[in-house]
PDB file of C-alpha atoms in Angstrom:
ATOM      1  CA  ILE A 263      80.425  24.206 132.886  1.00  0.00           C
ATOM      2  CA  THR A 264      79.766  26.792 129.783  1.00  0.00           C
ATOM      3  CA  GLN A 265      77.471  29.933 130.346  1.00  0.00           C
ATOM      4  CA  ARG A 266      74.749  28.080 128.618  1.00  0.00           C
ATOM      5  CA  SER A 267      73.807  25.087 130.561  1.00  0.00           C
ATOM      6  CA  ILE A 268      71.024  23.635 132.298  1.00  0.00           C
ATOM      7  CA  THR A 269      73.491  23.642 135.664  1.00  0.00           C
ATOM      8  CA  VAL A 270      74.106  27.366 135.246  1.00  0.00           C
ATOM      9  CA  ALA A 271      70.165  28.151 134.717  1.00  0.00           C
ATOM     10  CA  LYS A 272      69.163  25.970 138.253  1.00  0.00           C
ATOM     11  CA  LEU A 273      72.339  28.489 139.707  1.00  0.00           C
ATOM     12  CA  TYR A 274      70.942  31.448 138.688  1.00  0.00           C
ATOM     13  CA  MET A 275      67.380  30.241 140.204  1.00  0.00           C
ATOM     14  CA  ASN A 276      68.972  29.144 143.122  1.00  0.00           C
ATOM     15  CA  LEU A 277      70.303  32.276 143.722  1.00  0.00           C
ATOM     16  CA  ALA A 278      67.247  34.428 142.761  1.00  0.00           C
ATOM     17  CA  ILE A 279      65.456  32.101 145.582  1.00  0.00           C
ATOM     18  CA  ALA A 280      68.265  33.331 148.039  1.00  0.00           C
ATOM     19  CA  GLN A 281      67.808  37.070 147.257  1.00  0.00           C
ATOM     20  CA  GLY A 282      64.268  36.963 147.264  1.00  0.00           C
ATOM     21  CA  LYS A 283      64.413  35.310 150.805  1.00  0.00           C
ATOM     22  CA  THR A 284      66.488  38.764 151.727  1.00  0.00           C
ATOM     23  CA  ASP A 285      63.972  41.046 149.829  1.00  0.00           C
ATOM     24  CA  ASP A 286      66.839  42.103 147.341  1.00  0.00           C
ATOM     25  CA  ILE A 287      63.879  41.443 144.720  1.00  0.00           C
ATOM     26  CA  ARG A 288      65.512  43.576 142.010  1.00  0.00           C
ATOM     27  CA  SER A 289      68.538  41.538 141.740  1.00  0.00           C
ATOM     28  CA  ALA A 290      66.536  38.128 142.269  1.00  0.00           C
ATOM     29  CA  LEU A 291      64.120  39.087 139.325  1.00  0.00           C
ATOM     30  CA  ASP A 292      67.114  39.769 137.419  1.00  0.00           C
ATOM     31  CA  ASN A 293      68.470  36.416 138.498  1.00  0.00           C
ATOM     32  CA  ILE A 294      65.650  34.500 137.437  1.00  0.00           C
ATOM     33  CA  ASP A 295      65.122  35.858 134.682  1.00  0.00           C
ATOM     34  CA  LEU A 296      68.487  34.957 133.074  1.00  0.00           C
ATOM     35  CA  SER A 297      68.018  31.042 134.251  1.00  0.00           C
ATOM     36  CA  MET A 298      65.041  31.574 132.155  1.00  0.00           C
ATOM     37  CA  ARG A 299      66.823  33.303 128.962  1.00  0.00           C
ATOM     38  CA  ILE A 300      69.697  30.682 129.265  1.00  0.00           C
ATOM     39  CA  LEU A 301      66.825  27.733 129.611  1.00  0.00           C
ATOM     40  CA  ARG A 302      65.136  29.245 126.667  1.00  0.00           C
ATOM     41  CA  ASN A 303      67.907  29.596 124.404  1.00  0.00           C
ATOM     42  CA  LEU A 304      68.676  26.005 125.129  1.00  0.00           C
ATOM     43  CA  PHE A 305      65.534  25.080 123.707  1.00  0.00           C
ATOM     44  CA  GLN A 306      65.327  27.218 120.681  1.00  0.00           C
ATOM     45  CA  PHE A 307      62.857  29.688 122.426  1.00  0.00           C
ATOM     46  CA  GLN A 308      60.610  27.281 123.052  1.00  0.00           C
ATOM     47  CA  ASP A 309      58.781  26.451 126.255  1.00  0.00           C
ATOM     48  CA  ILE A 310      59.129  23.090 125.979  1.00  0.00           C
ATOM     49  CA  PHE A 311      61.603  22.013 128.633  1.00  0.00           C
ATOM     50  CA  PRO A 312      59.956  20.873 131.986  1.00  0.00           C
ATOM     51  CA  GLY A 313      62.776  22.804 134.234  1.00  0.00           C
ATOM     52  CA  LEU A 314      60.573  25.748 133.138  1.00  0.00           C
ATOM     53  CA  VAL A 315      57.907  24.827 135.216  1.00  0.00           C
ATOM     54  CA  GLU A 316      60.218  25.496 138.977  1.00  0.00           C
ATOM     55  CA  VAL A 317      61.272  28.713 137.012  1.00  0.00           C
ATOM     56  CA  PHE A 318      57.783  29.904 135.971  1.00  0.00           C
ATOM     57  CA  ASP A 319      56.534  29.859 139.577  1.00  0.00           C
ATOM     58  CA  ILE A 320      59.557  30.963 141.196  1.00  0.00           C
ATOM     59  CA  TYR A 321      59.269  34.216 138.768  1.00  0.00           C
ATOM     60  CA  GLY A 322      55.472  34.309 140.302  1.00  0.00           C
ATOM     61  CA  GLU A 323      56.175  34.551 143.564  1.00  0.00           C
ATOM     62  CA  LEU A 324      59.107  37.060 143.198  1.00  0.00           C
ATOM     63  CA  LEU A 325      56.807  38.835 141.191  1.00  0.00           C
ATOM     64  CA  ILE A 326      54.143  38.801 143.860  1.00  0.00           C
ATOM     65  CA  GLN A 327      57.026  39.945 146.673  1.00  0.00           C
ATOM     66  CA  LYS A 328      57.554  42.986 143.896  1.00  0.00           C
ATOM     67  CA  GLY A 329      53.487  43.506 143.954  1.00  0.00           C
ATOM     68  CA  ASP A 330      52.883  42.906 140.240  1.00  0.00           C
ATOM     69  CA  PHE A 331      50.116  40.637 140.849  1.00  0.00           C
ATOM     70  CA  ASP A 332      49.066  40.274 137.159  1.00  0.00           C
ATOM     71  CA  GLU A 333      52.480  39.188 135.794  1.00  0.00           C
ATOM     72  CA  ALA A 334      52.650  37.076 138.595  1.00  0.00           C
ATOM     73  CA  GLU A 335      49.163  35.180 137.559  1.00  0.00           C
ATOM     74  CA  THR A 336      50.422  34.676 133.887  1.00  0.00           C
ATOM     75  CA  TYR A 337      53.794  33.026 134.894  1.00  0.00           C
ATOM     76  CA  PHE A 338      51.967  30.557 137.190  1.00  0.00           C
ATOM     77  CA  GLU A 339      49.313  29.968 134.694  1.00  0.00           C
ATOM     78  CA  ASP A 340      52.209  29.482 132.121  1.00  0.00           C
ATOM     79  CA  ALA A 341      53.753  26.785 134.358  1.00  0.00           C
ATOM     80  CA  VAL A 342      50.567  24.407 135.104  1.00  0.00           C
ATOM     81  CA  GLU A 343      50.426  24.657 131.030  1.00  0.00           C
ATOM     82  CA  LEU A 344      53.825  23.682 130.555  1.00  0.00           C
ATOM     83  CA  SER A 345      53.739  21.291 133.050  1.00  0.00           C
ATOM     84  CA  ARG A 346      50.620  19.143 131.646  1.00  0.00           C
ATOM     85  CA  SER A 347      51.670  19.412 128.172  1.00  0.00           C
ATOM     86  CA  ALA A 348      55.397  18.429 129.203  1.00  0.00           C
ATOM     87  CA  LEU A 349      54.817  15.975 132.081  1.00  0.00           C
ATOM     88  CA  GLY A 350      51.352  15.177 132.194  1.00  0.00           C
ATOM     89  CA  GLU A 351      48.709  15.946 134.568  1.00  0.00           C
ATOM     90  CA  ASN A 352      49.853  12.581 136.853  1.00  0.00           C
ATOM     91  CA  HIS A 353      53.025  14.607 137.917  1.00  0.00           C
ATOM     92  CA  PRO A 354      54.540  16.068 140.790  1.00  0.00           C
ATOM     93  CA  ASP A 355      55.641  19.292 139.090  1.00  0.00           C
ATOM     94  CA  THR A 356      52.104  19.203 137.878  1.00  0.00           C
ATOM     95  CA  ALA A 357      50.799  18.933 141.567  1.00  0.00           C
ATOM     96  CA  ASP A 358      53.225  21.507 142.429  1.00  0.00           C
ATOM     97  CA  ALA A 359      52.179  24.248 139.620  1.00  0.00           C
ATOM     98  CA  LEU A 360      48.739  23.802 140.687  1.00  0.00           C
ATOM     99  CA  ASP A 361      49.693  23.985 144.511  1.00  0.00           C
ATOM    100  CA  ALA A 362      51.178  27.775 143.504  1.00  0.00           C
ATOM    101  CA  LEU A 363      48.721  28.703 141.299  1.00  0.00           C
ATOM    102  CA  GLY A 364      45.878  27.853 143.933  1.00  0.00           C
ATOM    103  CA  ASN A 365      48.005  29.979 146.686  1.00  0.00           C
ATOM    104  CA  TYR A 366      48.431  33.125 144.235  1.00  0.00           C
ATOM    105  CA  TYR A 367      44.287  32.760 144.055  1.00  0.00           C
ATOM    106  CA  ARG A 368      43.808  32.415 147.658  1.00  0.00           C
ATOM    107  CA  LEU A 369      46.280  35.986 148.383  1.00  0.00           C
ATOM    108  CA  MET A 370      43.897  37.319 145.414  1.00  0.00           C
ATOM    109  CA  ASP A 371      40.892  36.890 147.222  1.00  0.00           C
ATOM    110  CA  LYS A 372      39.483  34.339 144.805  1.00  0.00           C
ATOM    111  CA  PRO A 373      38.585  31.408 147.066  1.00  0.00           C
ATOM    112  CA  ASP A 374      36.578  29.490 144.699  1.00  0.00           C
ATOM    113  CA  ILE A 375      39.681  29.080 142.250  1.00  0.00           C
ATOM    114  CA  ALA A 376      41.794  28.438 144.858  1.00  0.00           C
ATOM    115  CA  VAL A 377      39.998  25.824 146.170  1.00  0.00           C
ATOM    116  CA  GLU A 378      39.739  23.645 142.914  1.00  0.00           C
ATOM    117  CA  ASP A 379      43.477  23.943 141.984  1.00  0.00           C
ATOM    118  CA  LEU A 380      44.465  22.922 145.540  1.00  0.00           C
ATOM    119  CA  GLU A 381      41.935  19.943 145.141  1.00  0.00           C
ATOM    120  CA  ALA A 382      43.596  18.905 141.886  1.00  0.00           C
ATOM    121  CA  ALA A 383      46.938  19.342 143.431  1.00  0.00           C
ATOM    122  CA  ILE A 384      46.220  17.171 146.598  1.00  0.00           C
ATOM    123  CA  GLU A 385      44.635  14.327 143.908  1.00  0.00           C
ATOM    124  CA  ILE A 386      47.904  14.567 141.883  1.00  0.00           C
ATOM    125  CA  ARG A 387      49.636  13.987 144.852  1.00  0.00           C
ATOM    126  CA  LYS A 388      47.618  11.363 146.006  1.00  0.00           C
ATOM    127  CA  ASN A 389      47.771   9.346 143.159  1.00  0.00           C
ATOM    128  CA  ILE A 390      51.757   9.553 143.124  1.00  0.00           C
ATOM    129  CA  LEU A 391      53.479   9.948 147.018  1.00  0.00           C
ATOM    130  CA  ALA A 392      50.026   8.622 148.767  1.00  0.00           C
ATOM    131  CA  ASP A 393      47.666  10.587 150.762  1.00  0.00           C
ATOM    132  CA  ASP A 394      49.690  10.556 153.598  1.00  0.00           C
ATOM    133  CA  HIS A 395      52.962  12.210 152.538  1.00  0.00           C
ATOM    134  CA  PRO A 396      53.991  15.281 154.008  1.00  0.00           C
ATOM    135  CA  ILE A 397      54.207  17.024 150.965  1.00  0.00           C
ATOM    136  CA  THR A 398      50.522  16.523 150.952  1.00  0.00           C
ATOM    137  CA  ALA A 399      50.061  17.711 153.979  1.00  0.00           C
ATOM    138  CA  LYS A 400      51.215  20.978 153.385  1.00  0.00           C
ATOM    139  CA  MET A 401      48.886  20.598 150.375  1.00  0.00           C
ATOM    140  CA  TYR A 402      45.982  19.889 153.154  1.00  0.00           C
ATOM    141  CA  TYR A 403      46.890  23.029 155.004  1.00  0.00           C
ATOM    142  CA  ASP A 404      46.775  25.466 151.622  1.00  0.00           C
ATOM    143  CA  LEU A 405      44.069  24.168 150.675  1.00  0.00           C
ATOM    144  CA  ALA A 406      42.344  24.891 154.564  1.00  0.00           C
ATOM    145  CA  LEU A 407      43.527  28.254 154.208  1.00  0.00           C
ATOM    146  CA  ALA A 408      41.615  29.072 150.807  1.00  0.00           C
ATOM    147  CA  GLN A 409      38.397  27.159 152.124  1.00  0.00           C
ATOM    148  CA  ILE A 410      38.575  29.542 155.444  1.00  0.00           C
ATOM    149  CA  THR A 411      38.795  32.356 153.158  1.00  0.00           C
ATOM    150  CA  ALA A 412      35.433  30.880 151.192  1.00  0.00           C
ATOM    151  CA  ASP A 413      33.490  29.970 154.575  1.00  0.00           C
ATOM    152  CA  SER A 414      34.029  26.407 154.625  1.00  0.00           C
ATOM    153  CA  LYS A 415      35.104  26.197 157.737  1.00  0.00           C
ATOM    154  CA  GLU A 416      33.952  22.359 158.136  1.00  0.00           C
ATOM    155  CA  SER A 417      35.839  21.651 155.162  1.00  0.00           C
ATOM    156  CA  ALA A 418      38.642  23.240 156.311  1.00  0.00           C
ATOM    157  CA  LYS A 419      39.168  22.273 159.512  1.00  0.00           C
ATOM    158  CA  GLU A 420      38.589  18.395 158.120  1.00  0.00           C
ATOM    159  CA  ASN A 421      41.611  19.371 156.502  1.00  0.00           C
ATOM    160  CA  LEU A 422      43.729  20.561 158.651  1.00  0.00           C
ATOM    161  CA  THR A 423      43.355  17.548 161.085  1.00  0.00           C
ATOM    162  CA  LYS A 424      43.764  15.623 158.028  1.00  0.00           C
ATOM    163  CA  ALA A 425      47.324  17.633 157.290  1.00  0.00           C
ATOM    164  CA  LYS A 426      47.975  17.417 161.158  1.00  0.00           C
ATOM    165  CA  GLU A 427      47.184  13.695 161.370  1.00  0.00           C
ATOM    166  CA  ILE A 428      49.991  13.154 158.636  1.00  0.00           C
ATOM    167  CA  CYS A 429      52.647  15.643 159.930  1.00  0.00           C
ATOM    168  CA  GLU A 430      52.214  13.373 163.650  1.00  0.00           C
ATOM    169  CA  GLU A 431      52.947  10.182 161.931  1.00  0.00           C
ATOM    170  CA  TRP A 432      55.825  11.372 160.161  1.00  0.00           C
ATOM    171  CA  ASN A 433      57.036  13.352 163.032  1.00  0.00           C
ATOM    172  CA  VAL A 434      57.026  16.463 161.094  1.00  0.00           C
ATOM    173  CA  GLN A 435      58.970  19.280 163.288  1.00  0.00           C
ATOM    174  CA  GLY A 436      58.606  23.417 162.554  1.00  0.00           C
ATOM    175  CA  SER A 437      56.379  25.720 160.841  1.00  0.00           C
ATOM    176  CA  LEU A 438      54.076  23.654 159.075  1.00  0.00           C
ATOM    177  CA  ILE A 439      52.606  21.823 162.311  1.00  0.00           C
ATOM    178  CA  ASP A 440      52.735  25.061 164.199  1.00  0.00           C
ATOM    179  CA  ASN A 441      50.593  26.919 161.382  1.00  0.00           C
ATOM    180  CA  ILE A 442      48.328  23.845 160.777  1.00  0.00           C
ATOM    181  CA  ASN A 443      47.852  24.128 164.959  1.00  0.00           C
ATOM    182  CA  LYS A 444      47.388  27.819 164.866  1.00  0.00           C
ATOM    183  CA  ALA A 445      44.967  27.477 162.076  1.00  0.00           C
ATOM    184  CA  LEU A 446      42.435  24.733 164.352  1.00  0.00           C
ATOM    185  CA  ASN A 447      42.382  26.824 167.307  1.00  0.00           C
ATOM    186  CA  ASP A 448      41.530  30.034 165.521  1.00  0.00           C
ATOM    187  CA  LEU A 449      38.847  27.651 164.066  1.00  0.00           C
TER     188      LEU A 449
END
């Protein structure tokens, strides 16, 4: 494997994810930046490679951990823009990028924008994976959190209930169903 390959870029991206989970943000940012530079170099420094969508989202999440919220927003927005232009509106990566951007806006206390992006992400997911997929359940949960922040508790309850039904249908265990149940109980 050469030093300039998509595989090497993916390895650095995964290393950055692991370092971010251990709160080694400085190293994580160095590695996600290296991943991004490798991919940009391979494609003549044009942000046209769809693999950059995931890199941009991870970069944004790491920047949030660092506390650099303005720069994080730029990466999340770039991920959505690149995904739409390279892959189209009705693609799983576009849904994921919109979900990440919506969660960012929820975190930044901009619930109306968050709800809009999260609803768009769900519509894409429903078009490509159906309404009852576990990934869609996670997006319903994200949307409900934004709706709670926006004081739309009835809509939030409907979306949490939908997320719970999907999880039960697929026998999803772990933190997602636990978080859904907690949010429902807190309403």
